[in-house]
Coordinates of C-alpha atoms and ligand atoms in Angstrom, one line a residue:
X1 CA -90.6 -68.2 107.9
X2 CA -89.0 -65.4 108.8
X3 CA -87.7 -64.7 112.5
X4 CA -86.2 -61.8 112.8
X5 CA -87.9 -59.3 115.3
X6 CA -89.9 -56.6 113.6
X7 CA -90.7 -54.8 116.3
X8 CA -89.5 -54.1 119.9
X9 CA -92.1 -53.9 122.6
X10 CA -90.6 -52.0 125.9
X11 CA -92.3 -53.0 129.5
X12 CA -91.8 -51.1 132.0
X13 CA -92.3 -52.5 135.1
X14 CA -92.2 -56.4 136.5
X15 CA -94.5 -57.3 139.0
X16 CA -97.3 -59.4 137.9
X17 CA -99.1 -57.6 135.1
X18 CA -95.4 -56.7 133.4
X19 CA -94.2 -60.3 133.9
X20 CA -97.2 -61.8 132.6
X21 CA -96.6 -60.0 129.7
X22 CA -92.8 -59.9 128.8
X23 CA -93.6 -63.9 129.2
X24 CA -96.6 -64.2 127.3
X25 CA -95.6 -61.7 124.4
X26 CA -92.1 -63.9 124.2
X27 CA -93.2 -66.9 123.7
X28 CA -96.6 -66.4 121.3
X29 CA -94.8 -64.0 118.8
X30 CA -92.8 -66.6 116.9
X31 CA -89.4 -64.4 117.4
X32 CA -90.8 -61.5 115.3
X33 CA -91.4 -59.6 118.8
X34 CA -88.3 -58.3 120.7
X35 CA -89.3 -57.9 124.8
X36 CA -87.6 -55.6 127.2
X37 CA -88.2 -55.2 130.6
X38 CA -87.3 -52.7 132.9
X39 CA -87.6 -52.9 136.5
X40 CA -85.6 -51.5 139.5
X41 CA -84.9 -54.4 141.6
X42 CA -83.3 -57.7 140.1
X43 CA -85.8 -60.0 142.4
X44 CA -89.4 -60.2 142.4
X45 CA -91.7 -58.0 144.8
X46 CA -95.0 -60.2 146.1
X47 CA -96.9 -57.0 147.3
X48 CA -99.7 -59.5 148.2
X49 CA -97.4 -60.3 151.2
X50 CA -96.4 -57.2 152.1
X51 CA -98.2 -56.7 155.3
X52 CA -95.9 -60.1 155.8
X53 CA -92.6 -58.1 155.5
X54 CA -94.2 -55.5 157.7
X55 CA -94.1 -57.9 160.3
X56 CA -90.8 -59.4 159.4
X57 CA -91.8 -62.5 158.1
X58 CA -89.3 -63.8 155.3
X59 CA -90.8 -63.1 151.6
X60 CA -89.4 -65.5 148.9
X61 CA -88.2 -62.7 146.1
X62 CA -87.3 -64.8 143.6
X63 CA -84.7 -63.6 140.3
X64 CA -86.8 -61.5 137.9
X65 CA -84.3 -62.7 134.8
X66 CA -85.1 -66.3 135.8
X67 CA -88.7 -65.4 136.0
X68 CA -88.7 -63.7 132.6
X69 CA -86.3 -66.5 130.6
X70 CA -83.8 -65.7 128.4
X71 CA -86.2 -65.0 125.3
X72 CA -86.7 -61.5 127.4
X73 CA -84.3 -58.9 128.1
X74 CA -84.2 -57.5 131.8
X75 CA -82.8 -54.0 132.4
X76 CA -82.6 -53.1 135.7
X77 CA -83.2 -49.6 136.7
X78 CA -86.0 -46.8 136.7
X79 CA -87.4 -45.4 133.9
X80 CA -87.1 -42.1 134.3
X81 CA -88.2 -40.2 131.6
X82 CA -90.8 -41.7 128.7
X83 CA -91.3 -39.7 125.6
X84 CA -93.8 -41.5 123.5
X85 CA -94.0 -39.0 120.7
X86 CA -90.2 -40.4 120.1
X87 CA -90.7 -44.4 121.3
X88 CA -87.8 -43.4 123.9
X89 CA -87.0 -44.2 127.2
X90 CA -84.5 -42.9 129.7
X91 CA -83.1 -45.9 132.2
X92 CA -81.5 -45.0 135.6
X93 CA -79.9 -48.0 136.8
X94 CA -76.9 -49.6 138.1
X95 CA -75.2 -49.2 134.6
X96 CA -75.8 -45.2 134.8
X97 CA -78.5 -43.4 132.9
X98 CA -79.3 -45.0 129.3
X99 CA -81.9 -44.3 126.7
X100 CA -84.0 -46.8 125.1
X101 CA -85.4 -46.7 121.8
X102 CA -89.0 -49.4 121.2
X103 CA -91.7 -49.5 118.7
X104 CA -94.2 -50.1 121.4
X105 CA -94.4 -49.7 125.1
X106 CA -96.4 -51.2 127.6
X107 CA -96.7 -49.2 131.1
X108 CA -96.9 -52.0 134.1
X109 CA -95.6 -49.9 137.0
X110 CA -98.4 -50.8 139.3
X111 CA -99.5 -49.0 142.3
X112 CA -97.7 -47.5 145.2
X113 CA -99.0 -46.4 148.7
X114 CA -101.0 -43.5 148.9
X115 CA -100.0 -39.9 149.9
X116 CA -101.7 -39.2 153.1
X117 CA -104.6 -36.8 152.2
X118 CA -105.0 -35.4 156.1
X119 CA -102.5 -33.0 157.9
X120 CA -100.0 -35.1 159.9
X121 CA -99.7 -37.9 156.6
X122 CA -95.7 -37.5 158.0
X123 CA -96.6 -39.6 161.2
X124 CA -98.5 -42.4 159.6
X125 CA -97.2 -45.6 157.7
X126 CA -97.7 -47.4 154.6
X127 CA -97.5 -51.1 153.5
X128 CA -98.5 -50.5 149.1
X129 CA -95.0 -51.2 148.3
X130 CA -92.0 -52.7 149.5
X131 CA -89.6 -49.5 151.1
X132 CA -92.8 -48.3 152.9
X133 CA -93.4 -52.1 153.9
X134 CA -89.6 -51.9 155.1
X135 CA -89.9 -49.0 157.5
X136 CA -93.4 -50.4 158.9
X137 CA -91.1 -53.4 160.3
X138 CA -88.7 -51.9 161.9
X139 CA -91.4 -48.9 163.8
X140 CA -93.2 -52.0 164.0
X141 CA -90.9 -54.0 166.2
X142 CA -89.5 -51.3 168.0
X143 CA -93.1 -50.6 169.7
X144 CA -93.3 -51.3 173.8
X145 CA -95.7 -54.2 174.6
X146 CA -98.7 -52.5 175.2
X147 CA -98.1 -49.8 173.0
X148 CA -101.2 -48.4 170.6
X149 CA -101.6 -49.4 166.7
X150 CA -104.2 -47.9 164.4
X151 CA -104.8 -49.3 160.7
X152 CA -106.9 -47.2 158.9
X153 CA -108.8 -48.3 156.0
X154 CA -111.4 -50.7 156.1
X155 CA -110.9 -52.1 152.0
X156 CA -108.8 -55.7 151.5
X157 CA -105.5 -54.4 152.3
X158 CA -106.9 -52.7 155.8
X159 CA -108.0 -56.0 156.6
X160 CA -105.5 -58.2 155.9
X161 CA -102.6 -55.9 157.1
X162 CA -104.7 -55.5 160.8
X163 CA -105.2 -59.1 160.6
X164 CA -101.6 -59.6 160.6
X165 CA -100.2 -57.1 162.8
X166 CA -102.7 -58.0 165.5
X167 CA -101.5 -61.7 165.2
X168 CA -98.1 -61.2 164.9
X169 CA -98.3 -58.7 168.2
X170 CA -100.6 -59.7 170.8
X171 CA -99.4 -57.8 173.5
X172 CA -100.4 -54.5 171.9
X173 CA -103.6 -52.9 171.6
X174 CA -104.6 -53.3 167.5
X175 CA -107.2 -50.9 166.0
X176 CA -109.2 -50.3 162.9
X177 CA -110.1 -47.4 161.7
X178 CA -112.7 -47.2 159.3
X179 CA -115.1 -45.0 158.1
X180 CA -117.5 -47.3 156.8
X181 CA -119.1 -50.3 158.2
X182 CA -116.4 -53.3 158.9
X183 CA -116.5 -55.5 156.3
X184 CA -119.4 -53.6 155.0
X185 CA -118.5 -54.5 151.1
X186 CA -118.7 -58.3 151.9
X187 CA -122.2 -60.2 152.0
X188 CA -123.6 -61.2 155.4
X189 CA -122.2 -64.2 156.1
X190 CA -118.9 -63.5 155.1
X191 CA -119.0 -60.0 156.5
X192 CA -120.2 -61.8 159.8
X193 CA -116.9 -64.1 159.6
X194 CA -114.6 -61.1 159.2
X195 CA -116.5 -59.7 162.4
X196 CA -115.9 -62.7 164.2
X197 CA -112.0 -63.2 163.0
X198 CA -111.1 -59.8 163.9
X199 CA -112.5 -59.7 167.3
X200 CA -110.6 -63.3 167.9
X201 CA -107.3 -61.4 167.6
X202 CA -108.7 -58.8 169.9
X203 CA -108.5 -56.0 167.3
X204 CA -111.0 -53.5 168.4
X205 CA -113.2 -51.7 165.1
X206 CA -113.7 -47.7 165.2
X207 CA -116.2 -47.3 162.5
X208 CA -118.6 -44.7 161.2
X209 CA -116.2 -41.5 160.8
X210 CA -113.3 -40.0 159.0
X211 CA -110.1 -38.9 160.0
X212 CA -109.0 -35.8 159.9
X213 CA -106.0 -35.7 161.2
X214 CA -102.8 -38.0 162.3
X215 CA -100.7 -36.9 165.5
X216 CA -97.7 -39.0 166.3
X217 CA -100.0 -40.2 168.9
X218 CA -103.4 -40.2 168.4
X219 CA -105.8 -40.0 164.9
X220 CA -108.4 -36.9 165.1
X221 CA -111.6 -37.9 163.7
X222 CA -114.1 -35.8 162.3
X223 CA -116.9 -36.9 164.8
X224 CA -114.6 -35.2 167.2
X225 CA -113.5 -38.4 168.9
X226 CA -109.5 -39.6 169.9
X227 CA -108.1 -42.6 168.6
X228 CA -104.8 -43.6 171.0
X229 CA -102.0 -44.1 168.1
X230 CA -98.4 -44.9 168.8
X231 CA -98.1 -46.4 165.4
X232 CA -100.6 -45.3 162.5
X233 CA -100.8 -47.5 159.3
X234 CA -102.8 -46.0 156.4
X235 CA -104.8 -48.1 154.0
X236 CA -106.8 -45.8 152.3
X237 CA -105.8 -46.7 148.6
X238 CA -103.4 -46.9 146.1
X239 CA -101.5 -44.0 144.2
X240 CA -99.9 -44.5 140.7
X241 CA -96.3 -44.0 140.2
X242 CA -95.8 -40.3 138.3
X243 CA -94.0 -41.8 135.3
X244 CA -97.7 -41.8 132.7
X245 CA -98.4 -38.2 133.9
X246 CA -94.9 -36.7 133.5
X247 CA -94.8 -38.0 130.3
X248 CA -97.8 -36.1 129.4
X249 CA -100.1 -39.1 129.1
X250 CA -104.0 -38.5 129.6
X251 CA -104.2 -39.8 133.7
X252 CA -106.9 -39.9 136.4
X253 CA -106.4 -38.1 139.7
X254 CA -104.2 -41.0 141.2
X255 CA -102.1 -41.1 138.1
X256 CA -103.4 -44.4 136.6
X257 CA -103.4 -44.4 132.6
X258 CA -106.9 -43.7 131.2
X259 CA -107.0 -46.4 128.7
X260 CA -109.6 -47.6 126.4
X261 CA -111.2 -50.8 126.6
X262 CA -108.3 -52.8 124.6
X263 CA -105.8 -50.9 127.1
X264 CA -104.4 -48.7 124.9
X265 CA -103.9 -45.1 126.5
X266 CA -106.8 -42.8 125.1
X267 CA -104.1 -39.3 125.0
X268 CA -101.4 -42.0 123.4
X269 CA -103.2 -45.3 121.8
X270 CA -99.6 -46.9 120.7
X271 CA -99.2 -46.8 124.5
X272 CA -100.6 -49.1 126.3
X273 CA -100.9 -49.9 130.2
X274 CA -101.8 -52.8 132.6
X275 CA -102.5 -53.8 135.3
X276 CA -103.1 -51.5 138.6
X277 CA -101.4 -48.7 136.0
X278 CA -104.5 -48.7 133.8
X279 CA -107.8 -46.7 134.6
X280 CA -109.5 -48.9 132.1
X281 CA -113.5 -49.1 132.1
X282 CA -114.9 -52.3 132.8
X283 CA -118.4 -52.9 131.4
X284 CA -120.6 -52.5 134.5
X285 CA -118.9 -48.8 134.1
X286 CA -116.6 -48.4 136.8
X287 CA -112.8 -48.9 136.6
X288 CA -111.5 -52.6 136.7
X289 CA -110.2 -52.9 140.3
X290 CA -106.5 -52.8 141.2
X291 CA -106.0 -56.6 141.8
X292 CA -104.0 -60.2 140.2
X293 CA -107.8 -60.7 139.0
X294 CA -107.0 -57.6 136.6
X295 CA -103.2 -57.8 136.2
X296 CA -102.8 -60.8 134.7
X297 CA -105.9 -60.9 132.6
X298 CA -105.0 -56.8 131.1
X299 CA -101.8 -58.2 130.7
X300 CA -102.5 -61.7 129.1
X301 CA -104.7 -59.5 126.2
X302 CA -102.5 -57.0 125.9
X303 CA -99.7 -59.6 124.6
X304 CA -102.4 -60.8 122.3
X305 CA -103.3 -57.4 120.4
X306 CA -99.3 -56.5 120.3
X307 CA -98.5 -59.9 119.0
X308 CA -101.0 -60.1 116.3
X309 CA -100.0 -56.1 115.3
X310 CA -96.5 -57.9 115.0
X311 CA -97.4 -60.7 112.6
X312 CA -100.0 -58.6 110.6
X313 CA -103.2 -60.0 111.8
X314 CA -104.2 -57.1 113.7
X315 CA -108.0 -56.5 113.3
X316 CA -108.7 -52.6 112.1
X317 CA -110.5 -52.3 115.7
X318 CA -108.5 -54.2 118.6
X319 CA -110.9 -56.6 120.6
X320 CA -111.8 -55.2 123.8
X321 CA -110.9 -57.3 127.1
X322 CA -113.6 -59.3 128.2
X323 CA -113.1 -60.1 131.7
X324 CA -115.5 -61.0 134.3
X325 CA -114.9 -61.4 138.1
X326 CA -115.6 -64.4 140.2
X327 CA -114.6 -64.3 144.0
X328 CA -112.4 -62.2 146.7
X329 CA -110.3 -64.4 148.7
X330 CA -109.1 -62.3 152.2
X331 CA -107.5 -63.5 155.0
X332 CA -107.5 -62.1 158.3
X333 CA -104.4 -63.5 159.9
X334 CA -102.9 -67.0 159.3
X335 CA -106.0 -68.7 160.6
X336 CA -108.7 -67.4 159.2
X337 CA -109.9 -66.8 155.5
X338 CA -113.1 -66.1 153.7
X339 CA -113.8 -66.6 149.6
X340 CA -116.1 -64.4 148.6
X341 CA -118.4 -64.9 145.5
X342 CA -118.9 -62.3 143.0
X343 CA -121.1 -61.2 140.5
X344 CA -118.9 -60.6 137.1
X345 CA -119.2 -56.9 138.1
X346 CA -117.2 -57.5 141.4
X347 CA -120.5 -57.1 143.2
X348 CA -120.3 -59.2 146.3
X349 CA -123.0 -62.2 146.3
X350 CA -124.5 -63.8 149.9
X351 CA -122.5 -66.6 149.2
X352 CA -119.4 -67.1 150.7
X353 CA -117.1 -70.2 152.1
X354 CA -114.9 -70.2 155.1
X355 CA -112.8 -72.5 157.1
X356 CA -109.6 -74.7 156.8
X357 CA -109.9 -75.7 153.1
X358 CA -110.4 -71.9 152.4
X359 CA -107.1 -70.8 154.5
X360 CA -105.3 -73.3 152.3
X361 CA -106.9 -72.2 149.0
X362 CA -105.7 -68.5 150.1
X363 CA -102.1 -69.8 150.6
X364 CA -102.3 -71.7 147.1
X365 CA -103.5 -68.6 145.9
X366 CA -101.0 -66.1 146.9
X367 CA -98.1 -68.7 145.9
X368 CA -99.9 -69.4 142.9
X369 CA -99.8 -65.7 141.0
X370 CA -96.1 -65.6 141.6
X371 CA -95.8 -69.3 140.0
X372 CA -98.2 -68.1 137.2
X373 CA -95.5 -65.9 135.2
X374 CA -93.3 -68.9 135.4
X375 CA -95.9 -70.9 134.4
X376 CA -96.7 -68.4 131.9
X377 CA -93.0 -69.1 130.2
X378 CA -93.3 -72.5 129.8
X379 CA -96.7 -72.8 128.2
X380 CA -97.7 -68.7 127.1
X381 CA -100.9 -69.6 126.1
X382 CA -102.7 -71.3 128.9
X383 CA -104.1 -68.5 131.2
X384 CA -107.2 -67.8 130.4
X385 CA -109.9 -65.4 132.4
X386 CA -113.7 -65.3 132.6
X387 CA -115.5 -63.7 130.6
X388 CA -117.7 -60.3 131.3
X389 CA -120.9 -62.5 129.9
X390 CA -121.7 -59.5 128.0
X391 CA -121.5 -59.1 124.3
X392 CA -118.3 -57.2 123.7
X393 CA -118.8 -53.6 122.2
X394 CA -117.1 -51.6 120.0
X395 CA -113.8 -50.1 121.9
X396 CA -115.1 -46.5 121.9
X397 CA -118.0 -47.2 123.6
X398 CA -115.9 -48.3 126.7
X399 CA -113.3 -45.2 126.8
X400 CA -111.9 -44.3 130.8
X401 CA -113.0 -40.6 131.3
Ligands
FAD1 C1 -100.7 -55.7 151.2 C2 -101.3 -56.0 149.9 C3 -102.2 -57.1 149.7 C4 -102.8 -57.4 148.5 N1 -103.6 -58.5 148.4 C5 -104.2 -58.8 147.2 C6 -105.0 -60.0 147.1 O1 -105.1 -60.7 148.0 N2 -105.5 -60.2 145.8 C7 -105.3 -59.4 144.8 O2 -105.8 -59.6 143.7 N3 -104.6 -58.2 144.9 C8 -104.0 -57.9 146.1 N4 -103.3 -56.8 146.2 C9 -103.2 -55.9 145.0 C10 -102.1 -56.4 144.1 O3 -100.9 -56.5 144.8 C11 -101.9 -55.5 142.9 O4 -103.2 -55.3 142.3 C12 -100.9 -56.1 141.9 O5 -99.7 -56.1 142.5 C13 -100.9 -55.3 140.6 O6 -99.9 -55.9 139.8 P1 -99.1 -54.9 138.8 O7 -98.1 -55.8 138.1 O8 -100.0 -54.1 138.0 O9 -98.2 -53.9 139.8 P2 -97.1 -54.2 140.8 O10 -97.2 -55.5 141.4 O11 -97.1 -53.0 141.7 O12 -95.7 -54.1 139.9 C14 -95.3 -52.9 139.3 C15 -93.8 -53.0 139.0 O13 -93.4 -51.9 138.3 C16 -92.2 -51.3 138.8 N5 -92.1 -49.9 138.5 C17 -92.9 -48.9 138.9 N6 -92.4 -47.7 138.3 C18 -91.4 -48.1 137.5 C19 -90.6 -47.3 136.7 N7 -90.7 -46.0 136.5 N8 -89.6 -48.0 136.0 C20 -89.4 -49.3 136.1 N9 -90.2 -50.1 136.9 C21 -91.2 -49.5 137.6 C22 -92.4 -51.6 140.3 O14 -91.2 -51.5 141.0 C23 -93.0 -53.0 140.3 O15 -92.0 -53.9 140.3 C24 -102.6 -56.5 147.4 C25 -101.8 -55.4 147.6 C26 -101.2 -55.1 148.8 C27 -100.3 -53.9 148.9

């Protein structure tokens, strides 16, 4: 058999979805794929504990080359520039600037905190990735006891980052700002225990209106109401990094790559993204949401299509992903946790488990998805996913847009 590589497949990025697979596409290609990865620190970002950082809890950040194994090449740096017409890359890094050449390239930057979309965005924090995690800790620590915090955003990370704060702090006043009901995605009961969890850490819910403005402060709402704020952390959502849309890619408005539903880019198909960096349609018709139950999965199939393209048993129409969800699994501080059942379509269910087995099962969890790449290495084909339990389509029919 022949081994030489045939073809070299650039990822750009390493967190989960670009670890999963460099690791994946390594060791299932039979040496006839050549894997680079670039990513801009040397260790490993968790960004599921980053509201843990935030409050200056230590992070394990283990080595990215020892995550990825020596059958992948780690380049550390930015990428800069992507021209995909060419298959080039331009690499800022510790070594200068550099241009890679690849046959194929698979975007995995992720997500990143959001720009604040109200006047005043310049007073209020973020906790989406690691340098905005890094300045929350220190404004963090620095507050007075009794001093005023406000997390806005009433979605996963809202919750989990209030949780925290409000633990890690109690001799400040801890608020939530959100415009929705509190825990109004969740089914009763496990709405009801989020309810119950946040009021035990005395965090105090402001629901039912926008805000429309942060002062360094206050927040303004738009019911006309004052929310004291000596420290504002926003959670609204996640923003892609402006790599895809400087290179001309086809993006939505946050920057994510519109992908069909085999992931490749629908401007660009011999690009192809993952994880929280792909737009890509699930089948119940709204985008796959940013989250590990995506990454690894978009990931896992995305090393399938660009191994068999390597070894010639590409099919004329690449398989769609089939991917179906199960559960949410949120904590609210270190003491409380609730799973969540889903329907395959993410749809929350009114059934739900709490209590000490479920804290645990949250710690396994969050240690577990770092452990997974790793994993990943040593046996490449053993993650598998749920499926969507719908027959899979053609491709076309499941095009972002
Ligand atoms: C506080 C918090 C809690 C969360 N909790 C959960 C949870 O409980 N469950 C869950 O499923 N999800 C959770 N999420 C979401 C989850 O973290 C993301 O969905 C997941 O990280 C996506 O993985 P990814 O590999 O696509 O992106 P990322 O983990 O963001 O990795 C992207 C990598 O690409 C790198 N990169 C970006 N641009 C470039 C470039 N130009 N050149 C080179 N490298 C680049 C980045 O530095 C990074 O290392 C949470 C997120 C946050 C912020």
């Amino acid at each position: 058999m022949n081994t030489t590589p045939s073809t070299h497949v650039l990822i750009i990025g390493a967190g989960f979805a670009g670890g999963m697979a460099a690791v994946r596409l390594a060791g299932r290609s039979r040496g006839r794929v050549r894997v680079t990865v670039v990513n801009p620190r040397p260790t490993f970002v968790n960004r599921l504990r980053l509201h843990h950082v935030a409050i200056g809890r230590q992070v394990a950040a283990p080595s990215i080359r020892e995550m990825l194994g020596s059958d992948v090449t780690f380049v550390e740096g930015w990428v800069t520039a992507l021209d995909p017409d060419a298959g080039r890359a331009t690499v800022t890094g510790p070594e200068g600037v550099r241009d890679l050449r690849y046959d194929r390239v698979v975007l995995a930057t992720g997500s990143t905190t959001e720009p604040v979309p109200v006047p005043g965005g310049e007073h209020a924090h973020g906790v989406a990735d690691l340098a905005a995690a890094e300045r929350l800790r220190s404004a963090f620590a620095d507050l007075p006891g009794g001093a005023d915090v406000a997390v806005v955003g009433g979605g996963f990370t809202g919750l989990e980052t209030v949780g925290e704060l409000a633990e890690a702090r109690p001799d400040l006043r801890v608020r939530l700002v959100t415009a929705g009901e509190v825990g109004g995605w969740f089914g009763q009961k496990a709405a009801a225990h989020v309810r119950t969890s946040l009021d035990r850490l005395d965090v105090e819910s402001v629901g039912g209106s926008h805000v429309r403005a942060v002062e360094h402060d206050r927040l303004l709402l738009d019911d006309g109401a004052e929310v004291p704020a000596d420290l504002t952390v926003w959670c609204g959502g996640f923003a892609s990094p402006p790599l895809a849309r400087e290179a001309g890619l086809a993006v939505d408005p946050a920057g994510a790559v519109l992908t069909d539903s085999a992931l490749q880019s629908v401007s660009h198909p011999q690009v192809m993204a993952v994880g929280d960096a792909a737009h890509t349609v699930a089948p119940h018709g709204g985008r796959f949401s940013m989250s590990c139950q995506f990454a690894f999965p978009s990931a896992a199939h995305a090393a399938d299509l660009l191994r068999d393209d390597a070894l010639g048993r590409a099919d004329d129409v690449p398989a769609p992903l089939d991917l179906g969800f199960q559960g949410r699994c949120v904590s609210i501080g270190s003491r409380a946790a609730v799973l969540q059942l889903t329907t395959r379509d993410d749809v929350a269910t009114d059934r739900a488990w709490t209590g000490p087995g479920v804290n645990a099962f949250k710690r396994f969890q969050v240690r577990g998805v770092v452990s997974a790449i790793g994993v990943a290495r040593r046996a490449p084909g053993l993650i598998r996913w749920p499926g969507s339990g719908r027959t899979a389509g053609p491709v076309e029919a499941r095009v972002a847009g």
